[in-house]
Every structure is written in structure tokens, then in C-alpha cells.
PDB file of C-alpha atoms in Angstrom:
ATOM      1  CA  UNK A 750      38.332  56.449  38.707  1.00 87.00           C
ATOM      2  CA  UNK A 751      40.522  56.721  35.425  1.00 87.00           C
ATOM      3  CA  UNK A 752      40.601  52.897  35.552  1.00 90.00           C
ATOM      4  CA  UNK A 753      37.048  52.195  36.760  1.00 90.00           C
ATOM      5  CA  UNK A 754      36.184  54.336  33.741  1.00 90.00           C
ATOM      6  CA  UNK A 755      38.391  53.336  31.047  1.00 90.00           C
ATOM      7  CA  UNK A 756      38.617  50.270  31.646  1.00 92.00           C
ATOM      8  CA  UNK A 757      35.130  48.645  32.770  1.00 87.00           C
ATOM      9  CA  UNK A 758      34.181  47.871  29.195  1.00 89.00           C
ATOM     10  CA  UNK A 759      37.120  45.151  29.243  1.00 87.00           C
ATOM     11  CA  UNK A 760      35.999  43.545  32.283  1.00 85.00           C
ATOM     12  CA  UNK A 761      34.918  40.627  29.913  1.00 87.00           C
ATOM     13  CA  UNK A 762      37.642  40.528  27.746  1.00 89.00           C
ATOM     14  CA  UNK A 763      40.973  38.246  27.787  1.00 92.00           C
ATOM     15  CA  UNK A 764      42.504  39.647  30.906  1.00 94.00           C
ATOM     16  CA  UNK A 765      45.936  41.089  28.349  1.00 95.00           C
ATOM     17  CA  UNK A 766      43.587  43.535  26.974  1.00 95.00           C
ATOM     18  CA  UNK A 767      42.624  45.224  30.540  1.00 95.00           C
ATOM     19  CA  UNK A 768      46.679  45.027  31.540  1.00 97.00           C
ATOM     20  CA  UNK A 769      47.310  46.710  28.342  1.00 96.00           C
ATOM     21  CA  UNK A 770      44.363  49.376  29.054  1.00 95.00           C
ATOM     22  CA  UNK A 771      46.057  49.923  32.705  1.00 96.00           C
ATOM     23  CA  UNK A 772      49.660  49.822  31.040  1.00 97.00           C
ATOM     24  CA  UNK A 773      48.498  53.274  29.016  1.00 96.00           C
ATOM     25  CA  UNK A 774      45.941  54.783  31.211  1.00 96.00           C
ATOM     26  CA  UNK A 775      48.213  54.806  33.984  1.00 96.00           C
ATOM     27  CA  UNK A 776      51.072  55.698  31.866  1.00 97.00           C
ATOM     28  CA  UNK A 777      48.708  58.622  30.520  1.00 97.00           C
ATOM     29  CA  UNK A 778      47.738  59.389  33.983  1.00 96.00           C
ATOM     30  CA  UNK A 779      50.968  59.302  35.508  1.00 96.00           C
ATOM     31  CA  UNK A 780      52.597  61.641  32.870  1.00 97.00           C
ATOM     32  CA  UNK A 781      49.925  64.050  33.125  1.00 97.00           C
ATOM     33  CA  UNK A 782      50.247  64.720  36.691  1.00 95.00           C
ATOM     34  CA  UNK A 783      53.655  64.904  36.224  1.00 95.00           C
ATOM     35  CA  UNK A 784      53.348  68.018  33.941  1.00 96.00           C
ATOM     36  CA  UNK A 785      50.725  69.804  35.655  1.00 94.00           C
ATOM     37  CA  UNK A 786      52.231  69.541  39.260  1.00 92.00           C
ATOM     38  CA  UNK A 787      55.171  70.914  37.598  1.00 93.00           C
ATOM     39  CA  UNK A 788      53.518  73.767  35.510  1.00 92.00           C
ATOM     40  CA  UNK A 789      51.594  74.426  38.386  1.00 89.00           C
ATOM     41  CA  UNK A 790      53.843  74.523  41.216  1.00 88.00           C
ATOM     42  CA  UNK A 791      57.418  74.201  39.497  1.00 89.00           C
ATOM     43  CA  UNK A 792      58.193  70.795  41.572  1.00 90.00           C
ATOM     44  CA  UNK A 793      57.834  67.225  40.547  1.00 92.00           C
ATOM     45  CA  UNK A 794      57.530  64.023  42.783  1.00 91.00           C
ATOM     46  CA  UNK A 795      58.671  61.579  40.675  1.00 92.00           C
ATOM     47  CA  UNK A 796      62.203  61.254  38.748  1.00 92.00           C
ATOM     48  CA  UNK A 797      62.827  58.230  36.785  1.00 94.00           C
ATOM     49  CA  UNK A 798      65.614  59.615  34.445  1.00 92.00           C
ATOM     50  CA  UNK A 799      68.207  57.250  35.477  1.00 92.00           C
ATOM     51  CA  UNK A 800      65.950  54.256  34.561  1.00 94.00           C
ATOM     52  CA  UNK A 801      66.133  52.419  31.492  1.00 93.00           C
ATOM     53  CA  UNK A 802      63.010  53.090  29.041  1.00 95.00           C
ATOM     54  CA  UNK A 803      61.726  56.454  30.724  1.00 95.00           C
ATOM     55  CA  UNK A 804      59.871  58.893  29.042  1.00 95.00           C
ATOM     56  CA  UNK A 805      61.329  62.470  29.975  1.00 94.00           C
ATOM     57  CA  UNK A 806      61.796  61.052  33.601  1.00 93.00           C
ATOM     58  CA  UNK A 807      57.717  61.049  34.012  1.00 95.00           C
ATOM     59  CA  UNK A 808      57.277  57.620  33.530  1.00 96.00           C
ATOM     60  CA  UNK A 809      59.377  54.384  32.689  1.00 96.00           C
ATOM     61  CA  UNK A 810      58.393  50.976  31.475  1.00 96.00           C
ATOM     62  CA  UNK A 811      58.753  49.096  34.487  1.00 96.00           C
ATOM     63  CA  UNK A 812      56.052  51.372  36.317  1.00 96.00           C
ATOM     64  CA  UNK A 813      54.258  51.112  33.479  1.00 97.00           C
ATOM     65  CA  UNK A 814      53.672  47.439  33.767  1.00 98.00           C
ATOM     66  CA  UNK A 815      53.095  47.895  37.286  1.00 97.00           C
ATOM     67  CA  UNK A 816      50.140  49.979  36.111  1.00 97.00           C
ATOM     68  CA  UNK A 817      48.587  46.778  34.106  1.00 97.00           C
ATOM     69  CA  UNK A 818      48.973  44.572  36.679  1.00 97.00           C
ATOM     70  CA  UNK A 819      47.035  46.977  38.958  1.00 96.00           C
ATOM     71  CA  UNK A 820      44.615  47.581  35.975  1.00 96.00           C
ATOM     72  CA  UNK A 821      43.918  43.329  36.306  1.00 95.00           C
ATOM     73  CA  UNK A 822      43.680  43.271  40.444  1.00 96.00           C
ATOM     74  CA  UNK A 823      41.153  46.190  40.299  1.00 95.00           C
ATOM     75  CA  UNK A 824      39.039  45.476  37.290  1.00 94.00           C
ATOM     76  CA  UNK A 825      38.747  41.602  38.094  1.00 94.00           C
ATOM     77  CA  UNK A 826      38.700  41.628  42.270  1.00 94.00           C
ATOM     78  CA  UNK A 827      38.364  44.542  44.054  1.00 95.00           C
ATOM     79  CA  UNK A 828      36.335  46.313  42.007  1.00 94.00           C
ATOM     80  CA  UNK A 829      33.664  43.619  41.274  1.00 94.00           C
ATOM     81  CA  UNK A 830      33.862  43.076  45.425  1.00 95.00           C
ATOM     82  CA  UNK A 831      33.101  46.850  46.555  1.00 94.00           C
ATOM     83  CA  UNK A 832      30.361  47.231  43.764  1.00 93.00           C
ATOM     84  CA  UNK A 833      28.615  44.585  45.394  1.00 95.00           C
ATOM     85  CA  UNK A 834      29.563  45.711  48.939  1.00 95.00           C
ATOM     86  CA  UNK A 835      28.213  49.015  48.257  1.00 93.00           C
ATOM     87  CA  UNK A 836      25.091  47.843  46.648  1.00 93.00           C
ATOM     88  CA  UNK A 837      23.934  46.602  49.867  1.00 95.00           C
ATOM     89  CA  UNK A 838      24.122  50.415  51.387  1.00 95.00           C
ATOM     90  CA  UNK A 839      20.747  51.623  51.328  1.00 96.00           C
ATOM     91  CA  UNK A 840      19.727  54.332  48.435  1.00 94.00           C
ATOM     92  CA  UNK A 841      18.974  56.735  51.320  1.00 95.00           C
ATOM     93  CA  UNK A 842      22.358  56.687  53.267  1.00 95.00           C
ATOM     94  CA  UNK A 843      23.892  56.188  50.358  1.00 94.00           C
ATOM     95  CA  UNK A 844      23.729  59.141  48.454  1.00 93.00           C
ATOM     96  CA  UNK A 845      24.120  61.475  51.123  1.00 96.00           C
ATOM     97  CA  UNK A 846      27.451  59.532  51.988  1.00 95.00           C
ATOM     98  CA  UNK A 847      28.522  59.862  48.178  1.00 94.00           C
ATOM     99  CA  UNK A 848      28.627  63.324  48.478  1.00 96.00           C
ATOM    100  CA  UNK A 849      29.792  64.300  51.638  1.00 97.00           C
ATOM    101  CA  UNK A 850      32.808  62.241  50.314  1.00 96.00           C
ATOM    102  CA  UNK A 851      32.777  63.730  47.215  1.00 96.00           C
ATOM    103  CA  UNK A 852      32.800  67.646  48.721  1.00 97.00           C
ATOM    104  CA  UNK A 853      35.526  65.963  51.119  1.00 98.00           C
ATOM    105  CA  UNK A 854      38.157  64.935  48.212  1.00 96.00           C
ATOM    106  CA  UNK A 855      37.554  68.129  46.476  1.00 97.00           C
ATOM    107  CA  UNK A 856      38.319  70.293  49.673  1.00 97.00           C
ATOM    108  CA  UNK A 857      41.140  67.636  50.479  1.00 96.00           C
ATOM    109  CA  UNK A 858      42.532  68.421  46.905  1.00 95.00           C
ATOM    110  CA  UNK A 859      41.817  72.249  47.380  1.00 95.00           C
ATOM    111  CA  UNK A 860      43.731  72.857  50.287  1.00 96.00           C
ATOM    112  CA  UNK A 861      46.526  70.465  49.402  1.00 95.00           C
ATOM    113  CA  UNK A 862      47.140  72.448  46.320  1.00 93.00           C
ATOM    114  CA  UNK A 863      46.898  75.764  48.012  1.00 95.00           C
ATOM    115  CA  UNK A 864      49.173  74.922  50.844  1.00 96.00           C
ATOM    116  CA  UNK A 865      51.970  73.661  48.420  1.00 93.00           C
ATOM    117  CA  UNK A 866      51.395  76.576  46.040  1.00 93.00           C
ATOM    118  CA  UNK A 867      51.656  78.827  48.521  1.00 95.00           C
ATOM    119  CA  UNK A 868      54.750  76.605  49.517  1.00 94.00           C
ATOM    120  CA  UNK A 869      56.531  77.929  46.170  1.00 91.00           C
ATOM    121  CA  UNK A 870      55.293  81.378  46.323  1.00 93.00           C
ATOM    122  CA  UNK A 871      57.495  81.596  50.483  1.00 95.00           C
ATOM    123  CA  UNK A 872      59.902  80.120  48.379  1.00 91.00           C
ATOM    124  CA  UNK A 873      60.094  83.097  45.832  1.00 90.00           C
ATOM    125  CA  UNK A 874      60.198  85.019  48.937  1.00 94.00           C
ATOM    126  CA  UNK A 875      56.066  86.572  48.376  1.00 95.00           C
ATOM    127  CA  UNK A 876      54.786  87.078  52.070  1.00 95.00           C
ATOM    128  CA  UNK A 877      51.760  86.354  52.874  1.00 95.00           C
ATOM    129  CA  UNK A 878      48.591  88.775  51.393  1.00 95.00           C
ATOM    130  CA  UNK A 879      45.312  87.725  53.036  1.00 96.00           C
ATOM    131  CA  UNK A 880      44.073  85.419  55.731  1.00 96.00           C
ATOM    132  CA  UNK A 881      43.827  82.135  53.592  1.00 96.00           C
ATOM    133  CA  UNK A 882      47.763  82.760  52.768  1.00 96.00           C
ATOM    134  CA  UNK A 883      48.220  83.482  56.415  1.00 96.00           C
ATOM    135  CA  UNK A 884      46.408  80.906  57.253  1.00 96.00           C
ATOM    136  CA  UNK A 885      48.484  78.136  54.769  1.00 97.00           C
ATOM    137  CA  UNK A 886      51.855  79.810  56.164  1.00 97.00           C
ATOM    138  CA  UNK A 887      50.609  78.516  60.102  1.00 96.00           C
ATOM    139  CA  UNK A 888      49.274  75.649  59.380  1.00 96.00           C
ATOM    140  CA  UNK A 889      51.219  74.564  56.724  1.00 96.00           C
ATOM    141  CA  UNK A 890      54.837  75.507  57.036  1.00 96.00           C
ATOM    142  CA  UNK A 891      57.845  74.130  54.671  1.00 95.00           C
ATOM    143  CA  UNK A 892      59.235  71.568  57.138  1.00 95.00           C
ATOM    144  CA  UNK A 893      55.306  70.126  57.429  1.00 96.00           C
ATOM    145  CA  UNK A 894      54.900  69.939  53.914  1.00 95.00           C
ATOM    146  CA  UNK A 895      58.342  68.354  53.266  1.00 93.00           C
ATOM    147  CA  UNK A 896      57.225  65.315  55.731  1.00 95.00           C
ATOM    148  CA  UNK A 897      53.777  65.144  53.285  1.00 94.00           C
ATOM    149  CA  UNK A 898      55.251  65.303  50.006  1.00 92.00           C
ATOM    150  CA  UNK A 899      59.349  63.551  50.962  1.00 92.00           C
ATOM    151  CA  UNK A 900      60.006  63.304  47.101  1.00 90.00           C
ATOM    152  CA  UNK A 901      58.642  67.007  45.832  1.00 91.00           C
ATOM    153  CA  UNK A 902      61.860  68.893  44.437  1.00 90.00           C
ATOM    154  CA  UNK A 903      61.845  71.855  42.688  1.00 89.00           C
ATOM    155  CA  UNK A 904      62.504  71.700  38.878  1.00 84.00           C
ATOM    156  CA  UNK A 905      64.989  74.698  39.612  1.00 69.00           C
ATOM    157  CA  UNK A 906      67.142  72.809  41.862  1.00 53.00           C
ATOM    158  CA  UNK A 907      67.654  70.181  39.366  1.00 46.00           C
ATOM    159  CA  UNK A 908      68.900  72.459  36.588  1.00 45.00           C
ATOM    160  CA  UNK A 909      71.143  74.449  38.906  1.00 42.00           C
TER     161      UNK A 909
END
């Protein structure tokens, strides 16, 4: 979306000018979610402070580039290609689809935020305090959310 956004504008321009626009909106991007996962929920899934050219472990240089090169693929093939596969979708069917998809993500994102929220708060030893909690702690217990998110660490366990 971030690229798709920030980038579209460039579509016509010399293609270093959308791999630089990837190289800082994913940088950007990357960072951020860095930070807020770990404000939020005191973990991070990403370390790169043992590579060369890192920004506070968030992000690195090498990623970085990796970012513009995905900038070019998406801005100059697959975007252009599912634009015009999904104008063929009638208005009708469409729309509808848009957003049941769109209610979809944001309960995807919902629940995946709760579960590993409430993964912290077992972790600070808080038992559960209403059904949704109860709910996350049976459905969603430590060892299942260590197989979803392999890399999340607690910030803690670093500095200890």
C-alpha cells in the first residue's frame, strides 16, 4: 500500500528514482514497525545490530536496497499486471469483494495484535480478566504464537 501510494507518481520516471523511493519508504516503513511493535508489545522481530550500516538494529543498508529493488518489481510489473487484472472484475462483485477483504485484514490485524499482547501480559504473569482474554489464552497459547512469530524476542531478554 505504502509503495502503491508513494510511489505511483514515479511510475514514469527513470526507474533509479522509484528504487530510491522504495530504498526510503521501506526503510521508513520498516523502522516504524520496528518501534511500535516494540512500544506496543515490548518484543521486536527483527535484529540487525551485528550488520554493517544498521540503524539502531531496525534496519541496515543491505535490506534497504532490497526495499528498492522491490519498489522497481512492484511499481513496473506486478502492479501494472493486477490493476489490469482487477479491472476486468465487474463494479458489482467488485466492491463487495473490496470490503469483505478489507473488514478481513483489519480483524486479521485485530486479533493478531490482541493475541500477542495478551502474549506479554501471561508473560508479566496478569491472568486472564474477561472472555476475549480467556479466549486469546485457549486459542492462542505461547508455544502457538512462538511457531507464528519464530523471530519475536522480548526487548527485556536482550538487555538482561
Amino acid at each position: 500500500l505504502f509503495m502503491t501510494l508513494g510511489l505511483n507518481w514515479l511510475s514514469k520516471k527513470r526507474d533509479s528514482w522509484i528504487f530510491l523511493g522504495g530504498v526510503v519508504i521501506g526503510s521508513v516503513f520498516e523502522y516504524l514497525c520496528s518501534w511500535i511493535q516494540e512500544v506496543l508489545f515490548g518484543t521486536v522481530s527483527w535484529q540487525y545490530d551485528n550488520m554493517p550500516f544498521n540503524l539502531n538494529g531496525r534496519i541496515n543498508l543491505l535490506y534497504s536496497l532490497f526495499w528498492g529493488l522491490l519498489a522497481l518489481v512492484w511499481v513496473k510489473g506486478i502492479y501494472p499486471l493486477m490493476c489490469r487484472l482487477i479491472s476486468r472484475i465487474p463494479n458489482r462483485v467488485g466492491r463487495p469483494l473490496t470490503w469483505v477483504l478489507l473488514v478481513f485484514m483489519i480483524f486479521n490485524s485485530a486479533v493478531s495484535g490482541l493475541a500477542v499482547a495478551r502474549m506479554s501480559a501471561r508473560r508479566e504473569g496478569k491472568p486472564a480478566s474477561n472472555a476475549v482474554e480467556t479466549f486469546l489464552d485457549n486459542r492462542y497459547p505461547d508455544d502457538r504464537l512462538k511457531k507464528i512469530y519464530p523471530n519475536m524476542v522480548y526487548v527485556q531478554e536482550d538487555q538482561e
